[in-house]
XYZ file of N, CA and C in Angstrom:
582
model
N 72.755 65.631 132.535
C 72.488 67.094 132.341
C 73.646 67.890 131.859
N 74.902 67.616 132.346
C 76.043 68.342 131.992
C 76.262 67.955 130.468
N 76.074 66.834 130.050
C 76.378 66.423 128.699
C 75.313 67.143 127.732
N 74.149 67.252 128.159
C 73.148 67.954 127.359
C 73.437 69.523 127.267
N 73.998 70.065 128.338
C 74.402 71.465 128.351
C 75.570 71.680 127.458
N 76.510 70.790 127.416
C 77.654 70.885 126.556
C 77.221 70.777 125.085
N 76.363 69.977 124.764
C 75.921 69.813 123.358
C 75.164 70.978 122.941
N 74.314 71.622 123.763
C 73.614 72.882 123.428
C 74.558 73.957 123.318
N 75.602 74.112 124.147
C 76.696 75.049 123.988
C 77.409 74.951 122.658
N 77.750 73.806 122.350
C 78.404 73.444 121.055
C 77.499 73.869 119.929
N 76.266 73.501 119.933
C 75.421 73.814 118.773
C 75.175 75.361 118.765
N 75.100 76.122 119.837
C 75.002 77.487 119.855
C 76.337 78.198 119.150
N 77.510 77.592 119.582
C 78.789 78.069 119.010
C 78.759 77.798 117.528
N 78.436 76.582 117.056
C 78.379 76.302 115.588
C 77.418 77.299 114.935
N 76.307 77.436 115.543
C 75.393 78.394 114.846
C 75.914 79.720 114.796
N 76.569 80.298 115.800
C 77.153 81.559 115.830
C 78.293 81.643 114.698
N 79.036 80.601 114.575
C 80.098 80.586 113.548
C 79.461 80.629 112.193
N 78.438 79.841 111.943
C 77.738 79.829 110.722
C 77.057 81.145 110.387
N 76.535 81.747 111.428
C 75.906 82.991 111.167
C 76.918 84.108 110.895
N 78.037 84.049 111.621
C 79.168 84.991 111.347
C 79.588 84.832 109.820
N 79.727 83.599 109.479
C 80.238 83.399 108.125
C 79.124 83.942 107.011
N 77.817 83.713 107.280
C 76.851 84.227 106.402
C 76.858 85.855 106.349
N 77.135 86.429 107.608
C 77.183 87.881 107.597
C 78.436 88.472 106.902
N 79.426 87.598 106.894
C 80.739 88.188 106.186
C 80.512 88.157 104.704
N 79.723 87.259 104.160
C 79.610 87.156 102.700
C 78.939 88.504 102.097
N 77.850 89.055 102.602
C 77.380 90.343 102.032
C 78.402 91.409 102.234
N 79.104 91.533 103.311
C 80.078 92.567 103.486
C 81.093 92.425 102.361
N 81.697 91.334 102.184
C 82.767 91.105 101.152
C 82.117 91.472 99.787
N 80.890 90.969 99.589
C 80.356 91.253 98.272
C 80.113 92.655 98.166
N 79.690 93.369 99.277
C 79.440 94.790 99.094
C 80.764 95.584 98.814
N 81.887 95.109 99.395
C 83.192 95.719 99.142
C 83.570 95.578 97.705
N 83.367 94.334 97.232
C 83.623 94.121 95.788
C 82.812 94.849 94.879
N 81.559 95.005 95.275
C 80.667 95.892 94.380
C 81.016 97.268 94.439
N 81.302 97.763 95.713
C 81.688 99.165 95.805
C 83.034 99.434 94.980
N 84.027 98.468 94.932
C 85.139 98.643 94.263
C 84.979 98.639 92.752
N 84.027 97.795 92.282
C 83.721 97.703 90.934
C 83.012 99.023 90.512
N 82.115 99.625 91.388
C 81.436 100.742 91.010
C 82.488 101.987 90.952
N 83.407 101.959 91.939
C 84.422 103.039 91.883
C 85.288 102.987 90.602
N 85.585 101.808 90.178
C 86.385 101.806 88.945
C 85.534 102.051 87.696
N 84.308 101.735 87.797
C 83.381 102.106 86.673
C 83.199 103.622 86.545
N 83.178 104.371 87.645
C 83.006 105.741 87.650
C 84.332 106.407 87.126
N 85.464 105.889 87.596
C 86.774 106.323 87.063
C 87.014 106.069 85.665
N 86.661 104.895 85.281
C 86.709 104.636 83.785
C 86.000 105.548 82.833
N 84.719 105.964 83.422
C 83.890 106.941 82.658
C 84.589 108.318 82.630
N 85.052 108.667 83.819
C 85.852 109.975 83.895
C 86.945 110.056 82.839
N 87.732 109.019 82.726
C 88.914 108.855 81.853
C 88.591 109.346 80.407
N 87.471 108.834 79.986
C 87.153 109.344 78.519
C 86.320 110.647 78.517
N 85.509 110.935 79.543
C 84.777 112.131 79.628
C 85.575 113.379 79.817
N 86.863 113.247 80.273
C 87.765 114.360 80.533
C 88.044 115.098 79.275
N 88.194 114.333 78.189
C 88.567 114.831 76.923
C 87.956 115.938 76.420
N 86.570 116.083 76.358
C 86.036 117.247 75.849
C 86.147 118.568 76.626
N 86.599 118.355 77.862
C 86.772 119.589 78.874
C 88.150 120.070 78.685
N 88.962 119.606 77.801
C 90.415 120.022 77.670
C 90.559 120.570 76.270
N 91.232 121.671 76.187
C 91.683 122.146 74.832
C 93.071 121.667 74.522
N 93.098 120.811 73.502
C 94.373 120.228 73.120
C 95.092 121.093 72.049
N 96.348 121.211 72.082
C 97.135 121.893 71.098
C 97.175 121.104 69.846
N 97.425 121.747 68.715
C 97.581 121.021 67.415
C 98.439 119.812 67.406
N 99.556 119.931 68.101
C 100.439 118.837 68.090
C 100.184 117.662 69.045
N 98.934 117.681 69.664
C 98.562 116.595 70.516
C 98.280 115.254 69.733
N 98.010 115.325 68.441
C 97.777 114.265 67.669
C 98.750 114.226 66.472
N 99.209 112.941 66.182
C 100.130 112.846 65.020
C 99.582 113.162 63.733
N 98.323 112.817 63.557
C 97.653 113.068 62.310
C 96.145 113.373 62.494
N 95.532 113.941 61.508
C 94.129 114.290 61.652
C 93.235 113.009 61.899
N 93.722 111.957 61.594
C 92.890 110.649 61.709
C 93.289 109.826 62.939
N 94.305 110.308 63.660
C 94.813 109.615 64.878
C 93.675 109.542 65.857
N 93.669 108.409 66.605
C 92.612 108.302 67.623
C 92.967 109.055 68.913
N 91.873 109.328 69.710
C 92.067 109.910 70.961
C 92.407 108.692 71.865
N 93.700 108.599 72.333
C 94.197 107.494 73.031
C 94.300 107.705 74.564
N 93.681 106.768 75.327
C 93.779 106.679 76.655
C 94.749 105.595 76.975
N 96.002 105.935 77.634
C 96.981 104.949 78.001
C 96.925 104.672 79.421
N 97.225 103.394 79.818
C 97.275 102.895 81.174
C 98.623 102.430 81.461
N 99.276 102.992 82.510
C 100.614 102.620 82.926
C 100.507 102.092 84.331
N 101.039 100.894 84.529
C 101.047 100.264 85.917
C 99.847 99.350 85.975
N 99.405 99.165 87.233
C 98.224 98.211 87.461
C 96.980 98.650 86.811
N 96.321 97.740 86.038
C 95.043 98.128 85.338
C 93.855 97.616 86.078
N 93.121 98.541 86.751
C 92.109 98.073 87.724
C 90.761 97.896 86.853
N 90.739 98.305 85.556
C 89.596 98.267 84.798
C 89.288 97.070 84.083
N 90.388 96.288 83.712
C 90.140 95.046 82.861
C 89.564 95.472 81.516
N 88.608 94.737 81.126
C 87.909 94.970 79.803
C 86.821 96.145 79.931
N 86.471 96.469 81.105
C 85.481 97.486 81.341
C 85.738 98.675 80.637
N 86.909 99.359 80.578
C 87.280 100.597 79.944
C 87.031 100.345 78.475
N 87.638 99.252 77.956
C 87.441 98.968 76.487
C 86.128 98.859 76.083
N 85.193 98.206 76.783
C 83.789 98.120 76.445
C 83.107 99.534 76.563
N 83.505 100.366 77.443
C 82.925 101.562 77.738
C 83.173 102.487 76.511
N 84.444 102.583 75.887
C 84.731 103.364 74.880
C 84.541 102.708 73.425
N 84.104 101.586 73.423
C 83.912 100.867 72.170
C 82.802 101.689 71.269
N 83.248 102.188 70.204
C 82.237 102.834 69.303
C 82.083 104.353 69.714
N 82.672 104.836 70.801
C 82.673 106.208 71.261
C 83.583 107.014 70.437
N 83.213 108.284 70.305
C 84.228 109.268 69.529
C 84.489 110.376 70.352
N 85.636 110.998 70.010
C 86.035 112.224 70.480
C 86.113 113.196 69.366
N 84.992 113.987 69.129
C 84.878 114.731 67.871
C 84.747 113.693 66.877
N 85.593 113.825 65.902
C 85.586 112.867 64.701
C 86.520 111.748 64.935
N 87.266 111.641 66.067
C 88.333 110.583 66.287
C 87.715 109.458 67.077
N 88.165 108.278 66.843
C 87.782 107.102 67.500
C 88.572 107.185 68.734
N 88.078 106.485 69.794
C 88.731 106.486 71.071
C 89.406 105.043 71.223
N 90.853 105.069 71.605
C 91.470 103.837 71.768
C 91.942 103.787 73.179
N 92.200 102.473 73.599
C 92.834 102.237 74.931
C 94.102 101.490 74.756
N 95.079 101.871 75.257
C 96.406 101.250 75.102
C 97.072 100.934 76.508
N 97.482 99.795 76.688
C 98.101 99.434 77.988
C 99.641 99.466 77.678
N 100.352 100.198 78.432
C 101.823 100.428 78.348
C 102.671 99.506 79.138
N 103.759 99.054 78.704
C 104.731 98.224 79.432
C 105.244 99.233 80.502
N 106.051 98.634 81.450
C 106.517 99.478 82.457
C 107.543 100.414 82.042
N 107.886 100.501 80.844
C 108.869 101.389 80.320
C 108.321 102.832 80.265
N 108.893 103.652 79.399
C 108.530 105.022 79.280
C 107.210 105.230 78.700
N 106.409 106.204 79.171
C 105.121 106.585 78.536
C 105.428 107.028 77.095
N 104.305 106.921 76.331
C 104.428 107.242 74.889
C 103.857 108.639 74.631
N 104.391 109.348 73.718
C 103.845 110.619 73.332
C 102.629 110.603 72.601
N 102.167 109.433 72.083
C 100.877 109.465 71.270
C 99.722 109.188 72.085
N 99.900 109.380 73.488
C 98.752 109.367 74.403
C 98.108 110.688 74.633
N 96.942 110.773 74.809
C 96.274 112.029 75.080
C 95.969 112.052 76.608
N 95.520 110.942 77.126
C 95.293 110.728 78.556
C 96.129 109.716 79.020
N 96.953 109.762 80.107
C 97.842 108.802 80.680
C 97.388 108.634 82.119
N 96.799 107.463 82.304
C 96.382 107.115 83.651
C 97.512 106.227 84.196
N 98.058 106.644 85.441
C 99.133 106.080 86.052
C 98.675 105.447 87.419
N 98.817 104.198 87.561
C 98.423 103.508 88.836
C 99.654 102.558 89.105
N 100.695 103.153 89.841
C 101.925 102.408 90.036
C 102.571 102.905 91.333
N 103.619 102.308 91.718
C 104.400 102.705 92.865
C 104.851 104.165 92.794
N 105.121 104.903 93.863
C 105.421 106.361 93.801
C 106.535 106.706 92.896
N 107.708 105.786 92.840
C 108.793 106.150 92.045
C 108.417 106.089 90.453
N 107.460 105.219 90.105
C 107.038 105.003 88.867
C 106.217 106.194 88.329
N 105.268 106.492 89.157
C 104.438 107.732 89.016
C 105.300 109.028 88.816
N 106.215 109.189 89.653
C 107.085 110.350 89.584
C 107.857 110.443 88.236
N 108.417 109.188 87.858
C 109.174 109.126 86.691
C 108.336 109.376 85.468
N 107.286 108.910 85.454
C 106.304 108.973 84.242
C 105.818 110.438 84.073
N 105.511 111.104 85.085
C 104.997 112.529 85.102
C 106.243 113.333 84.639
N 107.418 113.072 85.062
C 108.524 113.829 84.686
C 108.804 113.642 83.169
N 108.698 112.471 82.644
C 108.903 112.067 81.399
C 107.916 112.875 80.294
N 106.793 113.085 80.774
C 105.748 113.748 79.898
C 105.526 115.204 80.171
N 106.291 115.677 81.062
C 106.308 117.125 81.336
C 106.474 117.886 80.140
N 105.636 118.825 79.689
C 105.820 119.665 78.632
C 105.125 119.104 77.358
N 104.710 117.886 77.513
C 104.001 117.279 76.368
C 102.462 117.371 76.530
N 101.606 117.443 75.424
C 100.140 117.760 75.570
C 99.494 116.305 75.971
N 99.853 115.946 77.157
C 99.306 114.717 77.765
C 98.605 115.024 79.053
N 97.353 114.503 79.291
C 96.675 114.755 80.511
C 97.024 113.595 81.456
N 97.755 113.893 82.488
C 98.158 112.800 83.435
C 97.029 112.612 84.458
N 96.638 111.396 84.655
C 95.573 111.157 85.776
C 96.270 110.165 86.692
N 96.125 110.334 88.030
C 96.782 109.468 89.020
C 95.726 109.080 90.064
N 96.159 108.378 91.060
C 95.492 108.045 92.353
C 96.418 108.122 93.457
N 97.211 109.109 93.432
C 98.200 109.319 94.520
C 97.431 109.631 95.885
N 97.809 108.847 96.921
C 97.220 108.980 98.186
C 98.122 109.452 99.166
N 99.458 109.627 98.807
C 100.413 110.140 99.872
C 101.412 111.072 99.102
N 102.282 111.654 99.897
C 103.165 112.687 99.446
C 104.435 112.119 98.667
N 104.480 110.737 98.779
C 105.745 110.101 98.224
C 105.870 110.264 96.686
N 104.733 110.533 96.007
C 104.672 110.661 94.560
C 103.825 111.905 94.208
N 104.271 112.673 93.203
C 103.456 113.761 92.827
C 102.215 113.299 92.116
N 101.103 114.012 92.405
C 99.841 113.722 91.656
C 99.938 114.225 90.298
N 99.007 113.564 89.375
C 99.030 114.045 87.979
C 98.355 115.296 87.837
N 97.961 115.749 86.672
C 97.192 116.921 86.472
C 95.854 116.729 86.978
N 95.301 115.575 86.955
C 94.096 115.205 87.637
C 94.364 114.037 88.583
N 93.924 114.134 89.801
C 94.149 113.076 90.844
C 92.917 112.620 91.405
N 92.574 111.308 91.229
C 91.380 110.773 91.742
C 91.491 110.676 93.343
N 90.446 110.984 94.097
C 90.366 110.902 95.483
C 88.947 110.353 95.805
N 88.865 109.719 96.978
C 87.566 109.260 97.502
C 87.161 110.162 98.634
N 86.047 110.970 98.458
C 85.562 111.790 99.574
C 84.079 111.463 99.852
N 83.863 111.157 101.093
C 82.417 110.874 101.383
C 81.899 109.686 100.593
N 82.683 108.652 100.421
C 82.337 107.480 99.585
C 81.982 107.786 98.139
N 82.507 108.916 97.642
C 82.357 109.246 96.266
C 83.615 109.459 95.581
N 83.722 109.155 94.390
C 84.878 109.396 93.485
C 84.960 110.901 93.150
N 85.882 111.617 93.521
C 86.128 112.922 93.199
C 87.479 113.185 92.711
N 87.817 114.357 92.186
C 89.160 114.492 91.587
C 89.599 115.916 91.961
N 91.019 116.077 92.070
C 91.653 117.281 92.331
C 92.374 117.582 90.956
N 92.548 118.849 90.772
C 93.113 119.375 89.530
C 94.334 120.262 89.753
N 95.424 120.088 89.102
C 96.563 120.827 89.152
C 96.681 121.700 87.790
N 96.039 122.877 87.785
C 95.855 123.750 86.528
C 97.304 124.234 86.205
N 98.179 124.357 87.085
C 99.517 124.741 86.869
C 100.273 123.729 85.901
N 100.052 122.399 86.360
C 100.644 121.246 85.589
C 100.093 121.182 84.242
N 98.821 121.454 84.107
C 98.039 121.380 82.827
C 98.618 122.421 81.927
N 98.894 123.747 82.396
C 99.504 124.712 81.596
C 100.844 124.409 81.122
N 101.722 123.700 82.055
C 103.019 123.272 81.737
C 103.014 122.173 80.539
N 101.886 121.425 80.478
C 101.803 120.460 79.367
C 100.971 120.978 78.241
N 100.849 122.348 78.194
C 100.094 123.024 77.036
C 98.724 122.624 76.910
N 98.043 122.322 78.010
C 96.592 121.946 78.045
C 95.860 123.000 78.710
N 94.716 123.370 78.095
C 93.726 124.322 78.785
C 92.546 123.678 79.242
N 92.307 123.676 80.443
C 91.185 122.884 81.140
C 89.939 123.965 81.180
N 88.764 123.353 80.899
C 87.554 124.266 80.844
C 87.235 124.651 82.315
N 86.552 125.765 82.499
C 86.039 126.179 83.748
C 85.095 125.249 84.281
N 84.333 124.514 83.382
C 83.321 123.520 83.874
C 84.112 122.434 84.614
N 85.264 121.942 84.039
C 86.023 120.876 84.671
C 86.529 121.411 85.945
N 87.104 122.607 85.980
C 87.506 123.114 87.208
C 86.592 123.254 88.341
N 85.404 123.617 87.851
C 84.231 123.754 88.913
C 83.848 122.441 89.665
N 84.104 121.296 88.753
C 83.728 120.079 89.415
C 84.642 119.472 90.387
N 86.029 119.987 90.244
C 87.042 119.477 91.077
C 86.841 119.763 92.507
N 87.386 118.896 93.398
C 87.187 118.992 94.817
C 88.229 120.130 95.256
N 89.360 120.217 94.593
C 90.377 121.174 94.717
C 91.088 121.558 93.480
N 91.516 122.720 93.329
C 92.260 123.252 92.121
C 93.494 123.931 92.573
N 94.737 123.477 91.941
C 95.910 124.274 92.096
C 95.979 125.246 90.922
N 95.902 126.603 91.166
C 95.806 127.486 90.074
C 97.149 127.557 89.259
N 96.850 128.076 87.978
C 98.054 128.431 87.168
C 98.929 129.553 87.951
N 100.144 129.562 87.537
C 101.064 130.496 88.132
C 100.623 131.902 87.981
N 99.927 132.290 86.943
C 99.494 133.672 86.622
C 98.160 133.816 87.388
N 97.529 132.780 87.907
C 96.324 132.982 88.646
C 96.524 133.221 90.164
N 97.743 132.998 90.619
C 98.060 132.954 92.048
C 98.019 134.463 92.426
N 97.428 134.767 93.617
C 97.475 136.034 94.148
C 98.909 136.551 94.484
N 99.137 137.803 94.317
C 100.392 138.335 94.549
C 100.538 139.032 95.904
């Protein structure tokens, strides 16, 4: 009798372990799916921000220069961003994606997405300050300054914060439509209450 009870207990334990393993698979798959969806949304935002920004004449080296989205640091998009912009245009300009080495950001970027350690983020933002480059970050803590646009997750949705003061410092004018979509906006210095 005791032997039979032990075998039954062992079977129940094995069944519980197998069931636990099966339950873990959908959770892991759901997390991967959520992560993929999150970066698909962020990739779409990266090239959709362009029309909501007024770029100065010196933002492009030549009339035929592409609208360039540069990635600095970890690239969470893989080929997804490249496929997304393939054949897309920014006005009459083709859209290009460029992955940068860990070195200095380049002035021929219109959008600079920075996904790196805090020191790298701070250094990159400092290097492009005053240049007509829209910096986009995913800063989650105060150790690094956020870019002009900073992605945040709120209520399981990708949202973004905007620093309109930093945009003005980089000679960029953000449309009121873009500002209205932001979860928070740091106003330009002239917009601050006195």
